[in-house]
PDB file of N, CA and C in Angstrom:
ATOM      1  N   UNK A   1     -88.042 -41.078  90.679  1.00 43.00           N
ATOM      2  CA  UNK A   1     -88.981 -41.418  89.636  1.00 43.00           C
ATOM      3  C   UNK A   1     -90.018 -42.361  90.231  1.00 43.00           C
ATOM      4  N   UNK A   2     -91.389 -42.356  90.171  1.00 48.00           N
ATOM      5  CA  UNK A   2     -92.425 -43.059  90.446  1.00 48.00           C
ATOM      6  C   UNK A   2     -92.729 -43.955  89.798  1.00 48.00           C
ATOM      7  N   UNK A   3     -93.043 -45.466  90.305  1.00 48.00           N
ATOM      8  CA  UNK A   3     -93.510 -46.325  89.523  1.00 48.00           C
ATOM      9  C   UNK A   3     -94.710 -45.965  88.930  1.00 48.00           C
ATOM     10  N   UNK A   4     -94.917 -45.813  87.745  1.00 47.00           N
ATOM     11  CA  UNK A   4     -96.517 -46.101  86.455  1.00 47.00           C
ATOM     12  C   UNK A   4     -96.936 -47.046  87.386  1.00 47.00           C
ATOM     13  N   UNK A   5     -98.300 -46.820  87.385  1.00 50.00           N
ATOM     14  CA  UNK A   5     -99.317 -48.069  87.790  1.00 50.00           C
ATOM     15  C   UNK A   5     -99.357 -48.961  86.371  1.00 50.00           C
ATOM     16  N   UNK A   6     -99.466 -48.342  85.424  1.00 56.00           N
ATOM     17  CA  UNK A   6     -99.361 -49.184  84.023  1.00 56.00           C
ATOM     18  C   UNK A   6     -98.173 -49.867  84.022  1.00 56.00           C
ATOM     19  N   UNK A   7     -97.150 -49.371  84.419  1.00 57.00           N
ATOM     20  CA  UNK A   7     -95.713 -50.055  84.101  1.00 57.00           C
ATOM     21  C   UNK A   7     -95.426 -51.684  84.719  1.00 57.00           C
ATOM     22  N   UNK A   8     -95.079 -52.613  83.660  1.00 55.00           N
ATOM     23  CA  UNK A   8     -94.961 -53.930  83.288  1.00 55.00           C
ATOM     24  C   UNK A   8     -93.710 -54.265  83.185  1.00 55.00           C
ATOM     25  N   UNK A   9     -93.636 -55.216  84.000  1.00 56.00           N
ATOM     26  CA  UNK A   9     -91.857 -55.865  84.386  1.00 56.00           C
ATOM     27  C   UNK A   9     -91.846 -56.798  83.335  1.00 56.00           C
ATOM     28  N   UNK A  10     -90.684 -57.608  82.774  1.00 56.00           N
ATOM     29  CA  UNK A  10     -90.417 -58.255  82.011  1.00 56.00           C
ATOM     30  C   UNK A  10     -91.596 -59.954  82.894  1.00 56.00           C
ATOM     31  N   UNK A  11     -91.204 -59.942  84.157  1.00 56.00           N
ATOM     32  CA  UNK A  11     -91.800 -61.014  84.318  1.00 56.00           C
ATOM     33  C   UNK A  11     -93.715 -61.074  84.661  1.00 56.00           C
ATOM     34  N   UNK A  12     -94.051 -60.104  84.406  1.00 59.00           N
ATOM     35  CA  UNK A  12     -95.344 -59.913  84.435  1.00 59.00           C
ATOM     36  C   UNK A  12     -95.699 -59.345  82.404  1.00 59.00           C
ATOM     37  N   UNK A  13     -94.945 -59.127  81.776  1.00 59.00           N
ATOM     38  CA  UNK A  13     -95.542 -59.592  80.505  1.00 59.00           C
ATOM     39  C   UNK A  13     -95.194 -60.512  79.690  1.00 59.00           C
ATOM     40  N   UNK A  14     -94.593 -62.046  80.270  1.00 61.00           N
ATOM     41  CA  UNK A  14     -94.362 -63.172  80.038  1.00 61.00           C
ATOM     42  C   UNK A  14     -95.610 -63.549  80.690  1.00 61.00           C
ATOM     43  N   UNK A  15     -96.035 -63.520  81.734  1.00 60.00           N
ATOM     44  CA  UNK A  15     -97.690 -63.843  82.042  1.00 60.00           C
ATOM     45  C   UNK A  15     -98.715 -63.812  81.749  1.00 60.00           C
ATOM     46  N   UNK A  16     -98.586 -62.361  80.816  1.00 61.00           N
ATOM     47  CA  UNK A  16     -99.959 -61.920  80.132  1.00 61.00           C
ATOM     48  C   UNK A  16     -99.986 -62.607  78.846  1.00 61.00           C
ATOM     49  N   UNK A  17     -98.733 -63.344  78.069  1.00 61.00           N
ATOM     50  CA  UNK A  17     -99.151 -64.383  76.710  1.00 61.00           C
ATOM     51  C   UNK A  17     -98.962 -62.957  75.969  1.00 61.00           C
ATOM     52  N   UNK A  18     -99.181 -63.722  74.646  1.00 63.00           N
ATOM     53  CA  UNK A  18     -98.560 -62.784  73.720  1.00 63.00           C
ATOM     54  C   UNK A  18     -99.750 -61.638  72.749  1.00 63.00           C
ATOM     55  N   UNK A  19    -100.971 -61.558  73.319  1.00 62.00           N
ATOM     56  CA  UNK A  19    -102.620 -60.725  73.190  1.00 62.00           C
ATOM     57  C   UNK A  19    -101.973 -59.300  74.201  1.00 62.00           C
ATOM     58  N   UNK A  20    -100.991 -59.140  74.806  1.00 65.00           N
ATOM     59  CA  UNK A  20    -100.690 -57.915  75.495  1.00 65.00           C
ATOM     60  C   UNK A  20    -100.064 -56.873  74.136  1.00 65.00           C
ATOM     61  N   UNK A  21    -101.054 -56.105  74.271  1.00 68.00           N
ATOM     62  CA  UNK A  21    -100.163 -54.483  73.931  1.00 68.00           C
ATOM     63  C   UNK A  21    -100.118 -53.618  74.841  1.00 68.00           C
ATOM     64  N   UNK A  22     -98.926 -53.222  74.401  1.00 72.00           N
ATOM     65  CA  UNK A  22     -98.722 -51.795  75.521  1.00 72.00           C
ATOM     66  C   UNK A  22     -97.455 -50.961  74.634  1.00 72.00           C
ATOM     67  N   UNK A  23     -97.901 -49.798  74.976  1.00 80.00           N
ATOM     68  CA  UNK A  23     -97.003 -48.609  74.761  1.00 80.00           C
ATOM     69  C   UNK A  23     -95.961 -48.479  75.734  1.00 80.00           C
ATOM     70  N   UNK A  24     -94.437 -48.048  75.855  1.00 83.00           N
ATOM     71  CA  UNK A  24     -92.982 -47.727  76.946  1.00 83.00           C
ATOM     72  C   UNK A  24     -93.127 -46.584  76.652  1.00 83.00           C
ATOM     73  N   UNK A  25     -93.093 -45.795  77.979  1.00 87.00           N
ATOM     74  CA  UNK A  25     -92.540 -44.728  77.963  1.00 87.00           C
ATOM     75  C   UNK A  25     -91.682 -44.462  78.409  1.00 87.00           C
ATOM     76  N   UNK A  26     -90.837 -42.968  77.886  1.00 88.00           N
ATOM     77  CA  UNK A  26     -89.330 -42.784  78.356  1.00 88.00           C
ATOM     78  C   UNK A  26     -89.264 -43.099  79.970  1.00 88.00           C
ATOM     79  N   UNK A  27     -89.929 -42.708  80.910  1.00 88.00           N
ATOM     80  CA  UNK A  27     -89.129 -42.924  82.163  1.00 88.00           C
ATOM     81  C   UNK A  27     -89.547 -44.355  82.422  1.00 88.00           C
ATOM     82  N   UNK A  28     -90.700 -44.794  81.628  1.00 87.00           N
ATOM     83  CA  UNK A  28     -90.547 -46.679  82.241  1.00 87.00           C
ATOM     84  C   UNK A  28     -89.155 -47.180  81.726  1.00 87.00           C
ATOM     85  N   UNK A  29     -89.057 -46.880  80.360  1.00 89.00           N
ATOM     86  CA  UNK A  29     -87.901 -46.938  80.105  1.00 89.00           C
ATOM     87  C   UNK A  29     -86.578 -46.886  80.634  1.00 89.00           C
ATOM     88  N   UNK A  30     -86.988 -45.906  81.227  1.00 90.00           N
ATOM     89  CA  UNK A  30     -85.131 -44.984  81.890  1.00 90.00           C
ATOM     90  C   UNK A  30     -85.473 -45.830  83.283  1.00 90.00           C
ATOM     91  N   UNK A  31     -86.296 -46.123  83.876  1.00 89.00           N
ATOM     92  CA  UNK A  31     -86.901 -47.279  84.923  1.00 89.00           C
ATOM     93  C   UNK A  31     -85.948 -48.338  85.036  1.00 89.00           C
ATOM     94  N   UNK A  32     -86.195 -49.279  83.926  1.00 90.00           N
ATOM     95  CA  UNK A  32     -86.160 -50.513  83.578  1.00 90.00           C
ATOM     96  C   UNK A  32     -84.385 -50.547  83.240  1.00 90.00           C
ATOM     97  N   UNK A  33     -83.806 -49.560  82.258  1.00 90.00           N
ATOM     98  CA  UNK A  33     -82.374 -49.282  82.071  1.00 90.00           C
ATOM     99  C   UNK A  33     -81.425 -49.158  83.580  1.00 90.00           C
ATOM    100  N   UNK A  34     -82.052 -48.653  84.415  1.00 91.00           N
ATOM    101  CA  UNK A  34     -81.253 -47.884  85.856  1.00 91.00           C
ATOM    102  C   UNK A  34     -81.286 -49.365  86.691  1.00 91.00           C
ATOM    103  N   UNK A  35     -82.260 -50.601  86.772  1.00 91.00           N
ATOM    104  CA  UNK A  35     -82.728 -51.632  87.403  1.00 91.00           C
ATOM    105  C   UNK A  35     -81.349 -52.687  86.614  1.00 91.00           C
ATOM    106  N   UNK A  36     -81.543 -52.591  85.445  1.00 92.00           N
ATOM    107  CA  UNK A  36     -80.383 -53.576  84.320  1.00 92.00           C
ATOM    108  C   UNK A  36     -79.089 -52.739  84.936  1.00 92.00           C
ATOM    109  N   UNK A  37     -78.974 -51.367  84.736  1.00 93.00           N
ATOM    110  CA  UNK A  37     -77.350 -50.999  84.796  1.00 93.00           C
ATOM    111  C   UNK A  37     -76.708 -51.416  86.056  1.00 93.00           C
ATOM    112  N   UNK A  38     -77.675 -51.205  87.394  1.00 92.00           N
ATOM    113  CA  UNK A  38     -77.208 -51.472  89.129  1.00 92.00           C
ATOM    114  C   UNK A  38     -76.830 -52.782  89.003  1.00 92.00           C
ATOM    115  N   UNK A  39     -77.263 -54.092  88.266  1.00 93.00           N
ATOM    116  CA  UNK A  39     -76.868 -55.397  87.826  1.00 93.00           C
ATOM    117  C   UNK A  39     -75.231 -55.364  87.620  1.00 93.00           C
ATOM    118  N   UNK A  40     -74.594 -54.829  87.148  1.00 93.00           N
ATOM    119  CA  UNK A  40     -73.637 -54.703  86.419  1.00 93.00           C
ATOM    120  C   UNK A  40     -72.947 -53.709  87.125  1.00 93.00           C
ATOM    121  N   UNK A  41     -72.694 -52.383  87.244  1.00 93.00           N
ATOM    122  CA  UNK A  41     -72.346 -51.411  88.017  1.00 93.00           C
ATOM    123  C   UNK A  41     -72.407 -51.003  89.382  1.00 93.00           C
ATOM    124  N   UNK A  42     -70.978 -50.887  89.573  1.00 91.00           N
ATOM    125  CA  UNK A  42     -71.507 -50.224  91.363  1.00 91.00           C
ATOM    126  C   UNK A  42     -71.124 -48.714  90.735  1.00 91.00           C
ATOM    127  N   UNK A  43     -72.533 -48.368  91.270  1.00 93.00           N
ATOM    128  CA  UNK A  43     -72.380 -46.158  91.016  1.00 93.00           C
ATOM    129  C   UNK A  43     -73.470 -45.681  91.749  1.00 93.00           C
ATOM    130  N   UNK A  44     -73.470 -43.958  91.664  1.00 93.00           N
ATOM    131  CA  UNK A  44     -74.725 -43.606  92.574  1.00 93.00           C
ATOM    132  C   UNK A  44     -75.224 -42.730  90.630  1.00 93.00           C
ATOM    133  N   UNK A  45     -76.363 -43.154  91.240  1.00 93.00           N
ATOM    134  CA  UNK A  45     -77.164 -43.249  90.307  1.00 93.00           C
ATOM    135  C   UNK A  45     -78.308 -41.826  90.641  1.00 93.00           C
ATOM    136  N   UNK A  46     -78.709 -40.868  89.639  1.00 92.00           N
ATOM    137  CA  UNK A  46     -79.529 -39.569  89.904  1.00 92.00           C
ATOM    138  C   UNK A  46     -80.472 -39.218  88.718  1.00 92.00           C
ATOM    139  N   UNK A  47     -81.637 -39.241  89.217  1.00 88.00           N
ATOM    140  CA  UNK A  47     -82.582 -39.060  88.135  1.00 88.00           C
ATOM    141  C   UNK A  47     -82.678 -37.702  87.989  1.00 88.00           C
ATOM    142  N   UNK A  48     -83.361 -37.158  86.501  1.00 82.00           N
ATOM    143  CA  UNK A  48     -83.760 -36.333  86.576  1.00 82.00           C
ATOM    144  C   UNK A  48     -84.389 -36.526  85.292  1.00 82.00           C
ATOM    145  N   UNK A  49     -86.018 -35.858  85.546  1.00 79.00           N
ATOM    146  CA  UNK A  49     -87.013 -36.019  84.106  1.00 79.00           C
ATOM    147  C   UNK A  49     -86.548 -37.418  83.163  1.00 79.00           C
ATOM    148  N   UNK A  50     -85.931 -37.133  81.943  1.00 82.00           N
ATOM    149  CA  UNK A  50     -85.969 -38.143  81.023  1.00 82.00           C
ATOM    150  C   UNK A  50     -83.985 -38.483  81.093  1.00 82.00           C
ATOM    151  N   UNK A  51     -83.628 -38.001  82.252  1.00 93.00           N
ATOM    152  CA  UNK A  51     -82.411 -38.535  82.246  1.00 93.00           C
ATOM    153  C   UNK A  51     -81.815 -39.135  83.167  1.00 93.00           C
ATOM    154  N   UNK A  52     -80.638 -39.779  83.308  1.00 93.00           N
ATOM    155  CA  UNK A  52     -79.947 -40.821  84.363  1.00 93.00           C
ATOM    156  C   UNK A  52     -78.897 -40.392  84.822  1.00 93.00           C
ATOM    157  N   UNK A  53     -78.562 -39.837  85.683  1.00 94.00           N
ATOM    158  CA  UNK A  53     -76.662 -39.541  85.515  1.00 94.00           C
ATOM    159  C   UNK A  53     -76.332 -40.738  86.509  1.00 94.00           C
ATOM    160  N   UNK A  54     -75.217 -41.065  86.183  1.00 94.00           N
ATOM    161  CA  UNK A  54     -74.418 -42.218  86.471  1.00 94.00           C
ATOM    162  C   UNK A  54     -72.942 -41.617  87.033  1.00 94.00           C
ATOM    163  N   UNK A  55     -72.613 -41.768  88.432  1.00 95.00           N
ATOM    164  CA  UNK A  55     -71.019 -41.359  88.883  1.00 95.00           C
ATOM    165  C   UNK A  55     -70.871 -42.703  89.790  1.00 95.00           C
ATOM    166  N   UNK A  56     -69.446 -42.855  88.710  1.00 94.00           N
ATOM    167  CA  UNK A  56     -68.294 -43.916  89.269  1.00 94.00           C
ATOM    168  C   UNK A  56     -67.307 -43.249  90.573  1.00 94.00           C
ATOM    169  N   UNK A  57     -66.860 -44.305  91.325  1.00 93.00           N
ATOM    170  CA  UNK A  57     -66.005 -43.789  92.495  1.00 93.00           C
ATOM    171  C   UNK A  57     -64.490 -43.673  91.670  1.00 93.00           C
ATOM    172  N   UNK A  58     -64.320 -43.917  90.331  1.00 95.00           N
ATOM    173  CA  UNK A  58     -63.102 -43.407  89.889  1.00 95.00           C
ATOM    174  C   UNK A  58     -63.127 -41.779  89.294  1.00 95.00           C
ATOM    175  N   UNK A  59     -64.360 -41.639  89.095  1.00 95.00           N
ATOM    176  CA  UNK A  59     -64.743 -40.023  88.447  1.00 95.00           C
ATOM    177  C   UNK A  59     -65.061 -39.788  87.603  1.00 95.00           C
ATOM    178  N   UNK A  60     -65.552 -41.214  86.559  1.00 96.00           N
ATOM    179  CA  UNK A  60     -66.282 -40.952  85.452  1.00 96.00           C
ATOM    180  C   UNK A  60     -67.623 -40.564  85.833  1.00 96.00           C
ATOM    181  N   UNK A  61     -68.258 -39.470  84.914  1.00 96.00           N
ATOM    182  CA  UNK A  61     -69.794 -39.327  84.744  1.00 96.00           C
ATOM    183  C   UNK A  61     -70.473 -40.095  83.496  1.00 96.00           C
ATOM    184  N   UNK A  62     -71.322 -40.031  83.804  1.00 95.00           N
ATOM    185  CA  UNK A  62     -72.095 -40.427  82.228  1.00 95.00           C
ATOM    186  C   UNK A  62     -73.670 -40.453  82.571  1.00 95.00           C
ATOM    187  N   UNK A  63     -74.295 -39.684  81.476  1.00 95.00           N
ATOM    188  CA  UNK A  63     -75.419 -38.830  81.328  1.00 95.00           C
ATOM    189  C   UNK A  63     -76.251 -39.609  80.526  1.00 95.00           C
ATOM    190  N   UNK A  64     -76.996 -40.638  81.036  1.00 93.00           N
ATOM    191  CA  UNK A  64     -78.291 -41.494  79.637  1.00 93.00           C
ATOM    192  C   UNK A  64     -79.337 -40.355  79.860  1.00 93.00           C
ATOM    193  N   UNK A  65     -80.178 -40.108  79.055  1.00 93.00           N
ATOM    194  CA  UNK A  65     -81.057 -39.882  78.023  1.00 93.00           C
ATOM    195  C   UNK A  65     -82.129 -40.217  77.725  1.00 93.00           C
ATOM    196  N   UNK A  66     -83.337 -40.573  77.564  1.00 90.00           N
ATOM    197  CA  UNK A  66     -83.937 -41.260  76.765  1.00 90.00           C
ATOM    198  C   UNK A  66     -85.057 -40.566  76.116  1.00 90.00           C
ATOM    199  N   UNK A  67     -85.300 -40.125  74.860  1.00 90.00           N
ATOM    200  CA  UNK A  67     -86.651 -39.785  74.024  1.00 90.00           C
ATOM    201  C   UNK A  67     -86.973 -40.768  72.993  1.00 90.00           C
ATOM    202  N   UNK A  68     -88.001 -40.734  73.095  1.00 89.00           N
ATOM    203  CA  UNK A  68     -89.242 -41.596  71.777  1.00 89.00           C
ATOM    204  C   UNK A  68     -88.942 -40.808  70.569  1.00 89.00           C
ATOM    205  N   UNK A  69     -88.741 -41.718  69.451  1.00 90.00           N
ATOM    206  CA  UNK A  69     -88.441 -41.160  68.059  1.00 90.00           C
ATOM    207  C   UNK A  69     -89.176 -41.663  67.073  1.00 90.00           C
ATOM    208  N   UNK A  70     -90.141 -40.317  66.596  1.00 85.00           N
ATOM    209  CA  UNK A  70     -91.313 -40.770  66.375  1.00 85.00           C
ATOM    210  C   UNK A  70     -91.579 -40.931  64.768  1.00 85.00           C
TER     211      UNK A  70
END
């Protein structure tokens, strides 16, 4: 997945003060989720479009997701 040139880290829109709008989109989203989960999890981690798959070295899978609900 490619970083957005638009795409805004938590510590760069604490900088911009609170006059920032901006729209998330699903893969900044699914971005920002995969950066938080590696925090917490050791797994190998596989993108694809608007999804995440996640495999543990015990053999769990698990499949995130993400769409805008409009």
């Amino acid at each position: 997945m490619d970083k957005n040139a638009n795409h805004l880290f938590v510590t760069e829109m604490e900088s911009a003060g609170q006059n920032l709008q901006f729209t998330v989109d699903e893969k900044s989203l699914l971005l920002d989720l995969k950066v938080l989960i590696k925090e917490y999890y050791a797994a190998t981690f596989s993108e694809n479009g608007n999804s995440l798959l996640l495999k543990f070295t015990n053999g769990q899978t698990f499949l995130l997701s993400v769409n805008e609900v409009k």
